XYZ file of C-alpha atoms in Angstrom:
226
model
C 0.982 33.815 9.037
C -1.078 33.120 5.710
C -1.408 29.476 4.755
C -1.920 28.355 1.090
C -5.420 26.805 0.234
C -3.734 23.493 0.333
C -2.320 23.854 3.805
C -5.249 25.475 5.038
C -7.580 22.725 4.001
C -5.116 20.216 5.798
C -5.366 22.458 8.830
C -9.144 22.322 8.931
C -9.024 18.669 9.174
C -6.934 18.535 12.281
C -9.130 17.645 15.229
C -9.613 20.242 17.873
C -7.095 19.645 20.788
C -4.893 17.463 18.743
C -1.272 16.630 19.618
C 0.195 16.934 16.126
C 3.374 15.641 14.449
C 4.125 17.479 11.295
C 6.360 15.607 8.993
C 8.325 17.708 6.518
C 7.365 20.869 8.288
C 9.455 23.152 6.065
C 8.975 26.610 7.712
C 6.555 25.350 10.328
C 3.438 27.380 8.980
C 1.024 24.483 9.468
C 1.598 23.648 13.148
C 2.347 27.251 14.079
C -0.951 28.446 12.678
C -2.869 25.812 14.716
C -1.008 26.798 17.802
C -1.585 30.542 17.412
C -5.476 29.865 16.803
C -5.431 27.513 19.976
C -6.571 24.752 17.741
C -4.159 21.904 18.845
C -2.646 21.259 22.339
C 0.889 20.661 21.285
C 2.994 20.143 18.080
C 6.288 18.787 16.679
C 7.842 19.505 13.573
C 10.156 17.223 11.634
C 12.320 17.904 8.382
C 15.381 16.456 6.687
C 16.756 20.073 6.035
C 18.501 22.285 8.484
C 17.818 25.522 6.646
C 13.888 25.045 6.986
C 14.029 24.050 10.705
C 16.018 27.004 11.337
C 13.449 29.094 9.565
C 10.791 27.219 11.422
C 12.334 27.983 14.823
C 12.513 31.744 14.085
C 8.802 31.741 12.883
C 7.863 29.994 16.096
C 9.748 32.547 18.331
C 8.147 35.466 16.524
C 4.829 34.187 17.058
C 5.488 33.145 20.679
C 4.512 29.544 20.359
C 6.386 26.588 21.385
C 7.393 24.156 18.579
C 9.809 21.417 19.106
C 11.717 20.460 16.111
C 13.517 17.306 14.950
C 16.157 16.943 12.541
C 15.135 13.360 11.318
C 13.788 11.513 8.194
C 10.011 11.004 8.275
C 8.757 10.035 11.812
C 12.343 8.755 12.849
C 12.463 11.462 15.599
C 8.864 11.086 16.913
C 7.505 8.447 19.172
C 4.009 7.382 19.133
C 3.348 8.685 22.536
C 4.155 12.174 21.440
C 1.216 12.343 19.000
C -2.350 11.401 18.079
C -2.375 13.059 14.811
C 0.160 12.926 11.785
C 0.349 15.251 8.831
C 2.644 14.353 5.950
C 1.991 16.928 2.953
C 3.878 17.991 -0.317
C 5.629 14.649 -0.886
C 5.294 11.901 -3.348
C 2.841 8.874 -2.696
C 5.894 6.479 -2.613
C 7.757 8.496 -0.221
C 4.539 9.003 2.117
C 4.246 4.907 1.901
C 7.979 4.754 2.937
C 7.536 7.121 5.915
C 4.599 4.950 7.214
C 6.486 1.715 6.637
C 9.254 3.000 8.643
C 6.954 3.884 11.544
C 4.941 0.706 11.961
C 3.042 2.196 14.923
C 1.082 4.483 12.623
C -0.763 1.317 11.748
C -2.212 0.746 15.106
C -5.411 2.699 14.797
C -4.663 5.245 17.467
C -3.328 7.810 15.217
C -5.098 9.915 12.682
C -2.721 10.239 9.414
C -3.694 13.346 7.110
C -1.701 12.378 3.971
C -1.322 14.850 1.027
C 0.493 13.101 -1.794
C 1.719 15.250 -5.025
C 2.064 12.154 -7.058
C 1.424 8.364 -7.197
C -1.903 8.779 -5.222
C -3.115 5.330 -6.966
C 0.047 3.667 -5.718
C -0.278 5.257 -2.187
C -4.154 3.989 -1.952
C -2.960 0.724 -3.069
C -0.216 0.574 -0.353
C -2.465 1.637 2.436
C -5.165 -0.926 1.725
C -2.648 -3.667 1.461
C -1.079 -2.808 4.998
C -4.352 -2.401 6.785
C -4.957 1.525 6.542
C -8.600 2.467 6.208
C -9.239 5.606 4.098
C -11.936 7.282 6.247
C -12.211 10.400 4.279
C -10.572 12.308 1.005
C -10.841 15.882 0.861
C -10.509 17.901 -2.413
C -9.001 21.430 -2.649
C -7.893 23.666 -5.320
C -4.813 25.902 -5.549
C -4.196 27.641 -8.707
C -5.352 25.235 -11.396
C -4.619 22.035 -9.678
C -6.701 19.743 -7.579
C -5.058 18.187 -4.284
C -6.229 15.183 -2.608
C -6.062 14.790 1.176
C -6.612 11.184 2.624
C -7.871 11.004 6.199
C -6.411 7.531 7.256
C -6.288 5.229 10.174
C -4.838 2.027 10.846
C -6.281 -1.151 12.238
C -8.139 -2.305 9.136
C -8.095 -5.575 7.380
C -5.378 -5.911 4.701
C -6.869 -5.861 1.077
C -4.909 -6.420 -2.169
C -6.242 -4.379 -5.326
C -4.723 -4.150 -8.795
C -3.643 -0.430 -9.218
C -6.510 0.470 -11.652
C -8.896 -0.397 -8.789
C -7.071 2.166 -6.634
C -7.712 5.139 -9.101
C -10.808 6.004 -6.733
C -12.170 5.004 -3.507
C -15.636 5.376 -1.789
C -14.340 7.960 0.201
C -13.159 10.067 -3.037
C -16.765 9.361 -4.736
C -18.301 10.946 -1.494
C -16.250 13.958 -1.573
C -17.710 17.393 -2.738
C -16.522 18.378 -6.279
C -15.557 14.687 -6.940
C -17.147 15.107 -10.292
C -14.804 17.919 -11.573
C -11.735 16.059 -10.209
C -12.624 12.854 -11.858
C -13.273 14.479 -15.281
C -9.861 15.941 -15.321
C -8.350 12.519 -14.143
C -10.124 10.730 -17.321
C -9.033 13.474 -19.594
C -5.472 13.196 -18.399
C -5.427 9.196 -18.316
C -7.176 9.034 -21.697
C -4.471 11.200 -23.246
C -1.774 8.877 -21.841
C -3.859 5.829 -23.144
C -4.008 7.504 -26.638
C -0.284 7.961 -26.398
C 0.179 4.194 -25.385
C -2.051 2.979 -28.412
C -0.076 5.006 -30.825
C 3.010 3.795 -29.988
C 4.699 0.694 -31.489
C 6.734 -0.189 -28.407
C 3.928 -0.250 -25.682
C 3.976 -3.140 -23.313
C 0.512 -4.997 -23.794
C 0.287 -5.443 -20.003
C 0.747 -1.842 -19.312
C -1.664 -0.914 -22.143
C -4.313 -3.493 -20.449
C -3.891 -1.733 -17.197
C -4.268 1.722 -18.489
C -7.429 0.719 -20.427
C -8.781 -0.773 -17.260
C -7.809 2.475 -15.227
C -9.814 4.658 -17.687
C -12.877 2.280 -17.507
C -12.577 2.520 -13.495
C -12.545 6.396 -13.653
C -15.348 6.719 -16.235
C -17.597 4.158 -14.270
C -17.023 6.152 -11.174
C -17.876 9.343 -12.808
C -21.148 7.802 -14.422
C -21.897 6.401 -10.871
C -22.117 10.126 -9.720
C -24.816 11.222 -12.203
């Protein structure tokens, strides 16, 4: 079973011997691969769709591994005692935040959370810090021409409120290899958005000021790497 670079990067972050809950498991490739390699002790897969779960069941049987599957939203079908590591990948940042909010036990500090948002990563960082989750590490990986960010997160931290622009980067992101290339791409994207807002006659002033602050934060972070 071959993992995409994005899933392979997530797999590499799962601790040896972990008891894994893979949310949005799709065809089960991540937990099945880790079970085949003997990297984890146990895994559960959950998904909102029956079709992918049926496919995951066939994949598990074909590869001779045991993978209990739950037809449930987020972590609704999984209890905290069943896992010590949770992977949530391939979803928007807001959806990931909602999944964690609906499973308050993820904030207890006893579970490692590996989160890979496809969108709204600033907002996800903002939500995590506001609800007492610590971002211990950020890992960057490339798939095709796109950068993906994987957040290694654990609860039990102090709640901190930051404006959105302050959540464009984190100390963990700055420490990540390839952070410079990633920040340069972010700056290009956010600067294009800022230029469009400045040209528009209907731009809200508060949104404009926020976007200007965001570009300054990203630029300062890049300058700090040099």
